[in-house]
Amino acid sequence: MAKVTVNGIEVEVDPSYTILKAAEKAGISIPTFCYHPRMDPAGSCRICAVELEDSKRVVMSCVTPVADGMRVLTESPKIHDARKTNLELLLLHHPLDCPVCDCGGECPLQNMSFAYGATESRFESHRNDEAEDLKSDVLVFNANRCILCGKCVRICDEIQDVHAIGFINRGFDTIIGPPLGKKLDCEFCGDCLEVCPTGAITDHFVRYKFRPWQLEQHQTTCTYCASGCQMQVETENESIVRVTSKEGLGPNEGSICVVGRFGFNHVQTPQRFDTPYMRVEHRLVPSSWDEVLPELASRLNAIRRKGTDRVAGLLSSRVSLEDAYAFQTFFRRVLRSNMIDTGARYGFMNAAIPLVEATGTLRPLVDHEDLLKAKVILLVGADPVAESNITGLFLKRAARKNRAKLYVVDSEAITLSTRASDHIRIHPGGESLFVGVLSEEISSRGNLSAEWLTRKEELFKNWNVDPGVFQRLVNDLKSAETGIVVTGRKMFRNENASRSMINMMRLIGSLGWIEKEGCGILPIPETANDLGVLMMGATHEWLPGLLDARNESSRKQWENAWGTSLSYGPGGGLEQILQGIEEGRINALITIGENPIGHFPPGSRVREILGKLELIVALDMFQNELVDMAHFVLPASSSFERAGHFVSIEGFVQKSVSTMAHWGESLPDWEILEKISYAMGNPMGFDSSEKLMAEIVRFLPDLSPSTRNGEHFVGGTGDIHLVKPLDSCGFANASDVKGVGGLSLLKASGSTPHKANRESVSSRFRSWTEMSRPIMNATSGIPGEGEFIFSMSKSLFHSGKMTLQDPNLKKIQPEGKLRINRQTARKRKIKKGEKITLTSAHGRCSFVVEPSPMVSEFELVFPEHFADAQVLALFPPEMAFSPMTGTPTTHRIRVSLSTETIS
Amino acid sequence: MTLKSLVKSVLFTEIMQGLKLTFTHMFKKKITVQYPHQKLELADGYRGFIVHRRYENGQERCVGCDLCEAICPAKAIRVVGDIHPEFPERRFAKEYTLDFTRCIFCGFCVVACPVNALSMTKEYAHSSFTREGLIYSKDQLLTLGDKCESESIAYLKVRNMWGAEDSGKDEGRYHFPPISATQSGG
C-alpha cells in the first residue's frame, strides 16, 4: 500500500492506483476530458494536471501512478494557470457555437471554460470550418467541435470492440470518423455519443430538438432484452426526447445498446391504439372503457359459467412481474382456467423446463461478474451481442482483457468469433448433436462407446471440424478452474432444444461446475422478462414461485395464501390451447401483446382455428393480424408509461418506472385485467402497482428488488433513491409473513441475492441428471446438393416485432435482408440488393440479398422480426410441438435458391 | 398656546405656504398628456413589446437556441427547436411562443440572445379581448419586428448590444451568417 497526501488529506491506496483514483478515494474530484473509468488512460486532454508538492512539477493525474509518500496538490495557482492555458489551446479551434450545439448546457468543455474564465484565447489561429459529416443515419460528426480526447475511439475499441471510428489525418487536420470517409456502419450503440465531452458527436434522431435544461430525467430499467440496463429516459412535456446512460450505474455500467438508446419512439407514434375498440357488425369501432367493460364482462361471465378452462390466455413475456402476476390470478382465480401461456413458449421454455427440473430454480448460477472471472467460456448457439448486448460486452471483456478462453460453437461467424480462441463451425442446427457428443465425451471421461466414437468421427468429418480443436475444448473444460457455458436463442430454437439443455446440464454436472462457485450455465432469455413471467406462474405448468400447478399441495399453498379456493382445470400451453379452440373446448381467448398468427405459417390454419372463438380480446399497442380478428381491442400502456419490475439475466429484480403519461386512454395490463374482473363482479383487488408488487414480495420474498451494490435504482429526476420499504405499502412487514413459493425459487445467500443458492441446487441436481441421455440421431444440419438451410436470427437493431413500429430503429434497419455467404453469392453471381427466390417443399418467397462473410455456405439467414406471412409460408403447415416442453419446433427449413423473381 | 402659534393660526400661514406651491404651478408648463390623443416620446431604451428580428436579406435571425427560454424569469417563452427544413446543418425555432400575459418586460431574453434576434420596441399598447390574443407566435413577433425595425435597432444600440456580428465583422462570439440561397455551411 502507498500513502498519498492529496490536498492535505492522507489516503492509503494500492500502488497500482493513479493519482486521479487516489484523489477520488480522498473525495477530491479532478476535472477530466479524456479519462474514462472503464478504459485505459490516454492522457491526451491535459486538463487533469496536478502539482507534486515536493518536486513542484506538474503531472497528468490520470496517467501518473502514485508513489509512497507522494504529496499532491490538485488546486494551486500553478495548476489553475496550466489548466487555463490548456483550455485556451483547446478553444483555439473549437467554434463557440454553443447556442446551436446539442451539447450546450451539458458540455464539460463549456463548464470548464466557464469555471476557468477561458472564453477568449490569447493565441491567434483560425477556427476550424469543416462541414459536418451527415452521412450516417444515426450519428453526426462535427470535426470543428472535437477536442481529440479520443474517448469515442477508445470506447469503440476497448469496450465495444467494434473499431468503427478512428483518427483520420494527422496534426492540426486530425478528425474523428469512420474509415475512408465512408458512411458509418457499426452496432450503433451510441456509446461514443454518450462519452463525447463536446458536441463533436451528436445524433440525428434528436438533433436540434432539445436543450438539456428542458429535459426531465427518469432513471429506469430498459425493457427490451434481459440485460436489465439502467438508463435515463429524458422527457419534455411528457414525451420522450432521448435516452442516455449514467457511467457506472447498473449492470450495464453505462453502456446501452442501439435498441435501448434509440428505440423509444414507437410509443409515441400515432399508429398506437389510444382508445378501446369494440367490434360492432364486423367492424372495430372506437369506444370507451365505460362501454366496453360491462359488455366484455357479461360475455366473459357467460363463457366462464360453462365450466373450467373455457378461456385461454396468451401473455407476452415483455410485461412486468406485476402484469404477469395479475394475469395468472385473473385466469386461475377469476376465470377458473389454467389454459395460459406466455411468449417464452416460443423458445426460452426449452431452457426453463430443464433448468427448473435440474436445479429447481430459474435464478442463474452465474452472473456477469463471474464471466469476467471465468477461465473458459463455451458459447453454444447464442449471439450474445444481438440477444443480450451487455452480456456480449462482458464476454468481449472476458475474452479480450481477461484472456479467458472463449470457444464459440455456431454455424455462422458471430461478432464474438473474432475474440474466440477457437470457433467450431458446426452445420446449421447441429448444436444439439454437438452438445450431445460433448456431454457424452465428458461424462464418459473420454471412454466413448464405439457407437458414439463412430458418430463423433462421422460428424466432425461432415462438419469439417478439426478433432484436435474439439480435444482442446474438452481438455480446457476439464482442467478449467472456473468455466461458464453461455447459450441462447439458437439453442432454444433447435429441434431438440430441451434434450440439448438437459445434456448441457449433464455436461456441467459431470464437470463438477454445479458445486463450484463461479461456474455454471448462463442461458440468455429472449426477452426482458422471460424469467419473471415464468417465476410469476404465467404458464400452465407453474403457479407463482415455480410451484407445480397440477400438484394438489402447491395449489393448497396458494389457496391458503390468497384465502380463496382455486378450481381451475388441468389447463395447457399453446399447443393445447390451439387444440382446445379447434375442438370447441375453449370459447374465448385473451391475449396480452401476443399474436399467435404471426408465429405460424399461413398454411397452419391458426387464423381459421382462432376464427372459431366466440370471443377474442386483444390487449395491444399496435394493429396486427390478431387485432383484425378481435372482438375487443384494449389499448395497453407501453413499458415507458407504467411502473413494473423485471427480472434480468443475472437474476436482479429491477424496477422500470413510468416516464411519460399514458398514451390516450391506455392502461397498464394489470389494471385492464383488474377492471375486467371488477366488471365481472369478482374483483381481484389490486389497486396500485405498488400494492401488487408488495403482494408478490409478501408471498415470494425472494423477488424483492435487488441490485449488485445493494442500492435500488428507482425513478425520480435523475437521482438514485432507496426503494420504499414494502411495509409502507399497506402490508405487514414483509419479513413477518412467511413466503409461499419462496422455497422453490431457492433463496440465495445474503451477499448475492440475485443468484441461485448453489448448495440447494447441487443437493437436488445429482439425482436428476442421471435420467438424461443424449440423442444420437438428430439432424446434423447438412443440406443436400444445391440446397440451403433457411433459418431466422435475431437482429441487433430490433427486438421482437414491436420495434418495427419504431421510426428510429426502422431508419437504422428498414427491411429484412437475406444474408448469404459471400463466396456462394459470388459463385452464383448474386449481387448485394438483388432479389432472389427461395423455394421450400411448402412454399416460396423472394428476398433481397445481402452477401456476408459471416454466414456459412450452407445457411441463409433472415432476421425474424421481418418474417411476415410470406416468409413463414416456407415452413411446413403442420404445427409440430416438442413433447417435453410444448414449444413449436420448426425453425429451420431446407430451401433451394433461384435468381428468378416471383411475379 | 404661545403668541407665535396664535399668530400662525389666525393668519393661515401654513395654508398659504401650501397654496404657494399650487399657485406657482399655475404658471408653469403643463405636463399632463392627453393619452390616447397625445403620446409621449419614449426613450430608445424603453422596454416595450419584444420582437423578432431578421437579417437584411429577410431571413429570420432566431436559431432556436432556447437561451431566452432558459433565462426568462416569468417562463413566458417557449421554444421548440428543430433541423432547418432547407439546411440540414442548421438549427431553427420550429415553434416560438411568447406569452405577453406573463412577460414582465425585464429584457433578459434580449440580453441572452446570441444572435440579436430579439429586441424590444416602444410598442406598449397591444391589447386583446382574450388571453390567447396576447400569446404571440414567431410569425406575429416577426411581423411586429418588421413594423418596428428602427426601434429595435435603436434599443440594441442604446443597450450596448449592437455587437460585432451586427456591424458585419466576423470576429464576434458566434458566427451565424444569414442563410441565403448562395450560402450554406459554416
Short mmCIF file of N, CA and C in Angstrom, two decimals, chain A residues 562-637:
data_model
loop_
_atom_site.label_atom_id
_atom_site.label_comp_id
_atom_site.label_asym_id
_atom_site.label_seq_id
_atom_site.Cartn_x
_atom_site.Cartn_y
_atom_site.Cartn_z
N TRP A 562 -54.02 -16.92 -0.78
CA TRP A 562 -54.99 -15.99 -1.33
C TRP A 562 -56.31 -15.99 -0.55
N GLY A 563 -56.50 -17.04 0.25
CA GLY A 563 -57.75 -17.11 1.01
C GLY A 563 -58.96 -17.42 0.15
N THR A 564 -58.74 -18.02 -1.01
CA THR A 564 -59.87 -18.44 -1.85
C THR A 564 -59.61 -19.87 -2.31
N SER A 565 -60.62 -20.51 -2.81
CA SER A 565 -60.38 -21.84 -3.36
C SER A 565 -60.13 -21.69 -4.85
N LEU A 566 -59.23 -22.49 -5.34
CA LEU A 566 -58.88 -22.44 -6.76
C LEU A 566 -59.50 -23.66 -7.45
N SER A 567 -60.23 -23.41 -8.50
CA SER A 567 -60.90 -24.55 -9.14
C SER A 567 -60.63 -24.56 -10.63
N TYR A 568 -59.40 -24.24 -11.00
CA TYR A 568 -59.09 -24.28 -12.42
C TYR A 568 -58.92 -25.72 -12.90
N GLY A 569 -59.02 -25.92 -14.20
CA GLY A 569 -58.90 -27.25 -14.78
C GLY A 569 -57.45 -27.65 -14.97
N PRO A 570 -57.22 -28.76 -15.67
CA PRO A 570 -55.84 -29.21 -15.88
C PRO A 570 -55.04 -28.23 -16.75
N GLY A 571 -55.72 -27.52 -17.62
CA GLY A 571 -55.05 -26.48 -18.39
C GLY A 571 -54.14 -27.01 -19.48
N GLY A 572 -53.40 -26.09 -20.06
CA GLY A 572 -52.48 -26.48 -21.12
C GLY A 572 -51.79 -25.27 -21.70
N GLY A 573 -50.77 -25.55 -22.51
CA GLY A 573 -49.99 -24.48 -23.12
C GLY A 573 -50.50 -24.17 -24.51
N LEU A 574 -49.65 -23.52 -25.27
CA LEU A 574 -50.01 -23.08 -26.61
C LEU A 574 -50.62 -24.20 -27.46
N GLU A 575 -49.97 -25.36 -27.42
CA GLU A 575 -50.44 -26.49 -28.21
C GLU A 575 -51.87 -26.89 -27.81
N GLN A 576 -52.08 -27.05 -26.50
CA GLN A 576 -53.39 -27.46 -26.02
C GLN A 576 -54.43 -26.36 -26.25
N ILE A 577 -53.98 -25.11 -26.19
CA ILE A 577 -54.91 -24.00 -26.42
C ILE A 577 -55.43 -24.06 -27.85
N LEU A 578 -54.50 -24.22 -28.80
CA LEU A 578 -54.92 -24.26 -30.20
C LEU A 578 -55.80 -25.47 -30.46
N GLN A 579 -55.42 -26.60 -29.85
CA GLN A 579 -56.22 -27.82 -29.97
C GLN A 579 -57.61 -27.62 -29.38
N GLY A 580 -57.62 -27.06 -28.17
CA GLY A 580 -58.89 -26.84 -27.47
C GLY A 580 -59.82 -25.92 -28.25
N ILE A 581 -59.22 -24.90 -28.87
CA ILE A 581 -60.06 -23.97 -29.64
C ILE A 581 -60.65 -24.71 -30.84
N GLU A 582 -59.82 -25.52 -31.48
CA GLU A 582 -60.29 -26.24 -32.67
C GLU A 582 -61.41 -27.21 -32.30
N GLU A 583 -61.27 -27.84 -31.12
CA GLU A 583 -62.29 -28.82 -30.73
C GLU A 583 -63.46 -28.17 -30.02
N GLY A 584 -63.42 -26.87 -29.89
CA GLY A 584 -64.55 -26.18 -29.28
C GLY A 584 -64.59 -26.23 -27.76
N ARG A 585 -63.48 -26.68 -27.14
CA ARG A 585 -63.47 -26.73 -25.68
C ARG A 585 -63.14 -25.36 -25.07
N ILE A 586 -62.53 -24.52 -25.89
CA ILE A 586 -62.19 -23.18 -25.41
C ILE A 586 -63.01 -22.18 -26.23
N ASN A 587 -63.66 -21.27 -25.55
CA ASN A 587 -64.56 -20.35 -26.26
C ASN A 587 -64.03 -18.94 -26.37
N ALA A 588 -63.06 -18.61 -25.53
CA ALA A 588 -62.58 -17.23 -25.56
C ALA A 588 -61.07 -17.20 -25.42
N LEU A 589 -60.48 -16.16 -25.99
CA LEU A 589 -59.02 -16.01 -25.91
C LEU A 589 -58.70 -14.57 -25.54
N ILE A 590 -57.87 -14.43 -24.54
CA ILE A 590 -57.41 -13.09 -24.17
C ILE A 590 -55.91 -13.05 -24.41
N THR A 591 -55.46 -12.12 -25.25
CA THR A 591 -54.03 -12.04 -25.49
C THR A 591 -53.52 -10.70 -24.98
N ILE A 592 -52.33 -10.76 -24.42
CA ILE A 592 -51.69 -9.52 -23.96
C ILE A 592 -50.38 -9.39 -24.73
N GLY A 593 -50.39 -8.52 -25.72
CA GLY A 593 -49.18 -8.30 -26.52
C GLY A 593 -48.69 -9.52 -27.26
N GLU A 594 -49.54 -10.47 -27.49
CA GLU A 594 -49.15 -11.68 -28.21
C GLU A 594 -50.01 -11.83 -29.45
N ASN A 595 -49.39 -12.35 -30.51
CA ASN A 595 -50.14 -12.56 -31.73
C ASN A 595 -49.74 -13.92 -32.29
N PRO A 596 -50.47 -14.99 -31.91
CA PRO A 596 -50.05 -16.33 -32.34
C PRO A 596 -50.04 -16.48 -33.86
N ILE A 597 -50.86 -15.70 -34.56
CA ILE A 597 -50.93 -15.86 -36.01
C ILE A 597 -49.59 -15.53 -36.64
N GLY A 598 -48.92 -14.53 -36.08
CA GLY A 598 -47.64 -14.10 -36.64
C GLY A 598 -46.51 -15.08 -36.42
N HIS A 599 -46.74 -16.12 -35.62
CA HIS A 599 -45.66 -17.06 -35.32
C HIS A 599 -45.75 -18.33 -36.15
N PHE A 600 -46.91 -18.57 -36.78
CA PHE A 600 -47.07 -19.83 -37.50
C PHE A 600 -47.26 -19.55 -38.99
N PRO A 601 -46.84 -20.51 -39.81
CA PRO A 601 -47.00 -20.32 -41.26
C PRO A 601 -48.47 -20.19 -41.62
N PRO A 602 -48.75 -19.48 -42.68
CA PRO A 602 -50.16 -19.23 -43.03
C PRO A 602 -50.92 -20.54 -43.29
N GLY A 603 -50.18 -21.56 -43.75
CA GLY A 603 -50.85 -22.83 -44.03
C GLY A 603 -51.29 -23.57 -42.78
N SER A 604 -50.84 -23.11 -41.62
CA SER A 604 -51.12 -23.88 -40.40
C SER A 604 -52.53 -23.65 -39.88
N ARG A 605 -53.30 -22.85 -40.53
CA ARG A 605 -54.70 -22.65 -40.21
C ARG A 605 -54.90 -22.03 -38.82
N VAL A 606 -53.90 -21.41 -38.25
CA VAL A 606 -54.10 -20.79 -36.93
C VAL A 606 -55.21 -19.75 -37.02
N ARG A 607 -55.21 -19.03 -38.13
CA ARG A 607 -56.22 -17.99 -38.29
C ARG A 607 -57.63 -18.61 -38.31
N GLU A 608 -57.76 -19.72 -39.04
CA GLU A 608 -59.08 -20.37 -39.12
C GLU A 608 -59.48 -20.91 -37.75
N ILE A 609 -58.47 -21.50 -37.06
CA ILE A 609 -58.78 -22.06 -35.74
C ILE A 609 -59.26 -20.95 -34.81
N LEU A 610 -58.52 -19.84 -34.81
CA LEU A 610 -58.91 -18.75 -33.92
C LEU A 610 -60.28 -18.17 -34.33
N GLY A 611 -60.62 -18.32 -35.59
CA GLY A 611 -61.90 -17.84 -36.07
C GLY A 611 -63.08 -18.56 -35.42
N LYS A 612 -62.81 -19.72 -34.84
CA LYS A 612 -63.90 -20.47 -34.20
C LYS A 612 -64.28 -19.90 -32.84
N LEU A 613 -63.44 -19.00 -32.33
CA LEU A 613 -63.68 -18.50 -30.97
C LEU A 613 -64.90 -17.59 -30.92
N GLU A 614 -65.59 -17.66 -29.80
CA GLU A 614 -66.73 -16.76 -29.58
C GLU A 614 -66.24 -15.35 -29.29
N LEU A 615 -65.08 -15.30 -28.62
CA LEU A 615 -64.63 -14.01 -28.11
C LEU A 615 -63.11 -13.93 -28.15
N ILE A 616 -62.60 -12.91 -28.81
CA ILE A 616 -61.16 -12.66 -28.76
C ILE A 616 -60.96 -11.26 -28.19
N VAL A 617 -60.16 -11.19 -27.15
CA VAL A 617 -59.85 -9.89 -26.55
C VAL A 617 -58.35 -9.67 -26.72
N ALA A 618 -57.97 -8.61 -27.38
CA ALA A 618 -56.55 -8.34 -27.59
C ALA A 618 -56.14 -7.08 -26.83
N LEU A 619 -55.17 -7.23 -25.94
CA LEU A 619 -54.60 -6.06 -25.27
C LEU A 619 -53.31 -5.76 -26.02
N ASP A 620 -53.29 -4.70 -26.76
CA ASP A 620 -52.10 -4.46 -27.58
C ASP A 620 -51.90 -2.97 -27.80
N MET A 621 -50.75 -2.67 -28.41
CA MET A 621 -50.43 -1.27 -28.69
C MET A 621 -50.64 -0.95 -30.16
N PHE A 622 -50.43 -1.97 -31.00
CA PHE A 622 -50.47 -1.72 -32.44
C PHE A 622 -51.37 -2.73 -33.14
N GLN A 623 -51.72 -2.37 -34.34
CA GLN A 623 -52.53 -3.25 -35.16
C GLN A 623 -51.72 -4.48 -35.55
N ASN A 624 -52.33 -5.67 -35.52
CA ASN A 624 -51.69 -6.86 -36.09
C ASN A 624 -52.77 -7.83 -36.55
N GLU A 625 -52.38 -9.01 -37.00
CA GLU A 625 -53.35 -9.94 -37.57
C GLU A 625 -54.42 -10.33 -36.57
N LEU A 626 -54.00 -10.52 -35.31
CA LEU A 626 -54.98 -10.93 -34.31
C LEU A 626 -55.95 -9.80 -34.00
N VAL A 627 -55.42 -8.60 -33.95
CA VAL A 627 -56.27 -7.44 -33.67
C VAL A 627 -57.36 -7.33 -34.74
N ASP A 628 -57.02 -7.68 -35.97
CA ASP A 628 -58.01 -7.62 -37.04
C ASP A 628 -59.16 -8.58 -36.80
N MET A 629 -58.92 -9.64 -36.02
CA MET A 629 -59.98 -10.62 -35.76
C MET A 629 -60.69 -10.37 -34.44
N ALA A 630 -60.06 -9.57 -33.59
CA ALA A 630 -60.51 -9.47 -32.20
C ALA A 630 -61.88 -8.82 -32.08
N HIS A 631 -62.60 -9.22 -31.04
CA HIS A 631 -63.90 -8.61 -30.76
C HIS A 631 -63.74 -7.37 -29.90
N PHE A 632 -62.71 -7.43 -29.07
CA PHE A 632 -62.41 -6.25 -28.25
C PHE A 632 -60.92 -5.96 -28.37
N VAL A 633 -60.58 -4.74 -28.61
CA VAL A 633 -59.17 -4.35 -28.61
C VAL A 633 -58.99 -3.32 -27.52
N LEU A 634 -58.17 -3.66 -26.55
CA LEU A 634 -57.99 -2.76 -25.41
C LEU A 634 -56.59 -2.16 -25.47
N PRO A 635 -56.50 -0.84 -25.38
CA PRO A 635 -55.18 -0.20 -25.52
C PRO A 635 -54.33 -0.42 -24.28
N ALA A 636 -53.17 -1.00 -24.48
CA ALA A 636 -52.27 -1.25 -23.35
C ALA A 636 -51.18 -0.19 -23.31
N SER A 637 -50.75 0.14 -22.12
CA SER A 637 -49.65 1.10 -21.97
C SER A 637 -48.34 0.43 -22.31
#
